[in-house]
């Protein structure tokens, strides 16, 4: 019923709190499905994850920018179709925006996506158990890999994919020139 990438997004969002991975998973799905009517909502969910990633790392400006953009992109009907209690979720995201916008400290705290579909919750819980995660466990501030994943992850596959694409473009341009 739901795309696998979305379910995996939710599992990481609430299981290991790996918001960088959430962003990667859903961005890949979004890019592969450009005609999806929920396209802007996918972007909004990606932006929520990116905001949390920035906030946890102390990048308040990046977190603020992303959380504000997410509110503009998420469609309540689409959120409901994705098994999300859209009113509660929008309120939670708006509260986070207010916290990040206010003067003074904005200490990081986890954010949960309130799901309204019990089957989806069960599916996510099962996947968490399979992967050794606990649904809605608080994030681990000592996990430096998850906190700094964009700098510490193995990017071999990304570099290779970019190299293949560059070679493909060179070949295409060479053929076009005759």
Coordinates of C-alpha atoms in Angstrom, one line a residue:
X1 CA 0.0 0.0 0.0
X2 CA 2.9 2.4 0.8
X3 CA 6.1 2.7 -1.1
X4 CA 8.9 0.6 0.4
X5 CA 11.1 3.7 0.5
X6 CA 8.5 5.5 2.6
X7 CA 8.2 2.7 5.1
X8 CA 12.0 2.5 5.3
X9 CA 12.0 6.3 5.9
X10 CA 9.6 5.9 8.8
X11 CA 11.7 3.0 10.2
X12 CA 14.8 5.1 10.3
X13 CA 13.0 8.2 11.3
X14 CA 11.7 6.5 14.5
X15 CA 14.0 3.5 14.9
X16 CA 17.6 4.7 14.8
X17 CA 16.8 8.4 14.2
X18 CA 19.1 8.3 11.2
X19 CA 17.6 11.4 9.5
X20 CA 20.4 11.5 6.9
X21 CA 19.4 8.0 5.8
X22 CA 15.7 9.1 5.7
X23 CA 16.7 11.9 3.4
X24 CA 18.6 9.6 1.1
X25 CA 15.9 7.0 0.9
X26 CA 13.0 9.3 0.2
X27 CA 15.0 11.5 -2.1
X28 CA 15.9 8.5 -4.3
X29 CA 12.2 7.5 -4.4
X30 CA 11.2 11.1 -5.3
X31 CA 13.8 11.3 -8.1
X32 CA 12.7 8.0 -9.5
X33 CA 9.0 9.0 -9.5
X34 CA 8.9 12.6 -10.8
X35 CA 5.3 12.4 -11.9
X36 CA 4.0 11.3 -8.5
X37 CA 1.2 13.6 -7.4
X38 CA 2.6 13.6 -3.9
X39 CA 5.9 14.9 -5.2
X40 CA 5.9 18.1 -3.1
X41 CA 4.9 16.2 0.0
X42 CA 7.8 13.8 -0.5
X43 CA 10.0 16.9 -0.6
X44 CA 8.4 18.2 2.6
X45 CA 9.1 14.9 4.4
X46 CA 12.7 14.9 3.2
X47 CA 13.0 18.5 4.5
X48 CA 11.7 17.6 7.9
X49 CA 14.4 14.9 8.1
X50 CA 17.1 17.2 6.9
X51 CA 16.0 19.9 9.4
X52 CA 16.3 17.4 12.3
X53 CA 19.7 16.3 11.0
X54 CA 20.9 19.9 11.0
X55 CA 19.3 20.8 14.3
X56 CA 20.9 17.8 16.1
X57 CA 24.3 18.9 14.7
X58 CA 23.8 22.5 16.0
X59 CA 23.1 24.0 12.6
X60 CA 20.2 26.1 13.6
X61 CA 20.0 28.2 10.5
X62 CA 19.9 25.1 8.3
X63 CA 17.3 23.5 10.5
X64 CA 15.1 26.6 10.4
X65 CA 15.4 26.9 6.6
X66 CA 14.4 23.3 6.1
X67 CA 11.6 23.1 8.6
X68 CA 10.0 26.3 7.2
X69 CA 10.3 24.9 3.6
X70 CA 8.7 21.6 4.7
X71 CA 5.5 23.3 5.9
X72 CA 5.2 25.0 2.5
X73 CA 5.6 21.7 0.6
X74 CA 3.5 19.2 2.6
X75 CA -0.1 18.7 1.5
X76 CA -2.5 17.7 4.3
X77 CA -4.5 15.4 2.0
X78 CA -1.3 13.6 0.9
X79 CA -0.1 13.3 4.5
X80 CA -3.4 11.7 5.4
X81 CA -3.1 9.3 2.5
X82 CA 0.4 8.4 3.8
X83 CA -1.2 7.3 7.1
X84 CA -0.1 10.5 9.0
X85 CA -2.3 12.4 11.4
X86 CA -1.7 15.6 9.3
X87 CA -3.1 18.0 11.9
X88 CA -0.9 16.7 14.7
X89 CA 2.1 16.5 12.5
X90 CA 1.7 20.0 11.1
X91 CA 1.3 21.3 14.7
X92 CA 4.5 19.6 15.8
X93 CA 6.4 20.9 12.8
X94 CA 5.0 24.4 13.4
X95 CA 6.1 24.2 17.1
X96 CA 9.6 23.2 15.9
X97 CA 9.6 26.2 13.6
X98 CA 8.6 28.5 16.4
X99 CA 11.4 27.1 18.7
X100 CA 14.0 27.6 16.0
X101 CA 12.7 31.1 15.1
X102 CA 12.6 32.4 18.7
X103 CA 15.4 34.3 20.3
X104 CA 17.4 32.3 22.8
X105 CA 18.4 28.7 22.9
X106 CA 16.7 26.0 20.9
X107 CA 17.9 22.7 22.3
X108 CA 17.5 19.7 20.1
X109 CA 14.8 17.1 20.8
X110 CA 13.5 14.3 18.7
X111 CA 10.4 14.7 16.6
X112 CA 7.9 11.8 15.9
X113 CA 5.6 11.6 13.0
X114 CA 2.1 10.8 14.4
X115 CA 0.9 7.9 12.3
X116 CA -2.8 7.2 12.1
X117 CA -2.6 3.8 10.2
X118 CA -2.2 1.0 12.7
X119 CA -1.2 -1.4 10.0
X120 CA 1.6 0.9 8.9
X121 CA 2.7 1.2 12.5
X122 CA 2.8 -2.6 12.8
X123 CA 4.8 -2.9 9.6
X124 CA 7.3 -0.3 10.8
X125 CA 7.6 -2.0 14.2
X126 CA 8.2 -5.4 12.5
X127 CA 11.0 -3.9 10.3
X128 CA 12.5 -2.2 13.4
X129 CA 12.7 -5.6 15.2
X130 CA 14.2 -7.3 12.1
X131 CA 16.9 -4.6 12.0
X132 CA 17.6 -4.6 15.7
X133 CA 16.0 -1.2 16.3
X134 CA 13.4 -0.1 18.8
X135 CA 10.4 2.0 17.5
X136 CA 10.5 5.5 18.9
X137 CA 13.7 5.0 20.9
X138 CA 15.2 8.4 21.6
X139 CA 18.1 9.4 19.5
X140 CA 21.6 8.6 20.8
X141 CA 23.6 11.9 21.1
X142 CA 26.8 9.8 21.4
X143 CA 26.4 8.2 18.0
X144 CA 28.9 10.3 16.0
X145 CA 28.4 8.3 12.8
X146 CA 24.7 9.1 12.6
X147 CA 25.3 12.7 13.7
X148 CA 27.9 13.3 11.0
X149 CA 26.9 10.7 8.4
X150 CA 27.3 13.1 5.5
X151 CA 31.1 13.3 6.2
X152 CA 31.7 9.8 7.5
X153 CA 29.7 7.5 5.1
X154 CA 31.2 5.5 2.3
X155 CA 30.5 7.4 -0.8
X156 CA 32.0 4.9 -3.3
X157 CA 28.7 4.1 -4.9
X158 CA 27.8 7.8 -5.3
X159 CA 31.2 8.6 -6.8
X160 CA 31.0 5.7 -9.2
X161 CA 27.4 6.6 -10.3
X162 CA 28.5 10.2 -11.0
X163 CA 31.5 8.9 -12.9
X164 CA 29.3 6.6 -15.0
X165 CA 26.9 9.5 -15.7
X166 CA 29.7 11.8 -16.7
X167 CA 31.0 9.2 -19.1
X168 CA 27.6 8.6 -20.6
X169 CA 27.2 12.4 -21.2
X170 CA 30.7 12.6 -22.8
X171 CA 29.7 9.7 -25.1
X172 CA 26.4 11.3 -25.9
X173 CA 28.1 14.7 -26.7
X174 CA 30.8 13.0 -28.8
X175 CA 28.1 11.2 -30.9
X176 CA 26.1 14.5 -31.2
X177 CA 29.1 16.3 -32.7
X178 CA 29.6 13.5 -35.2

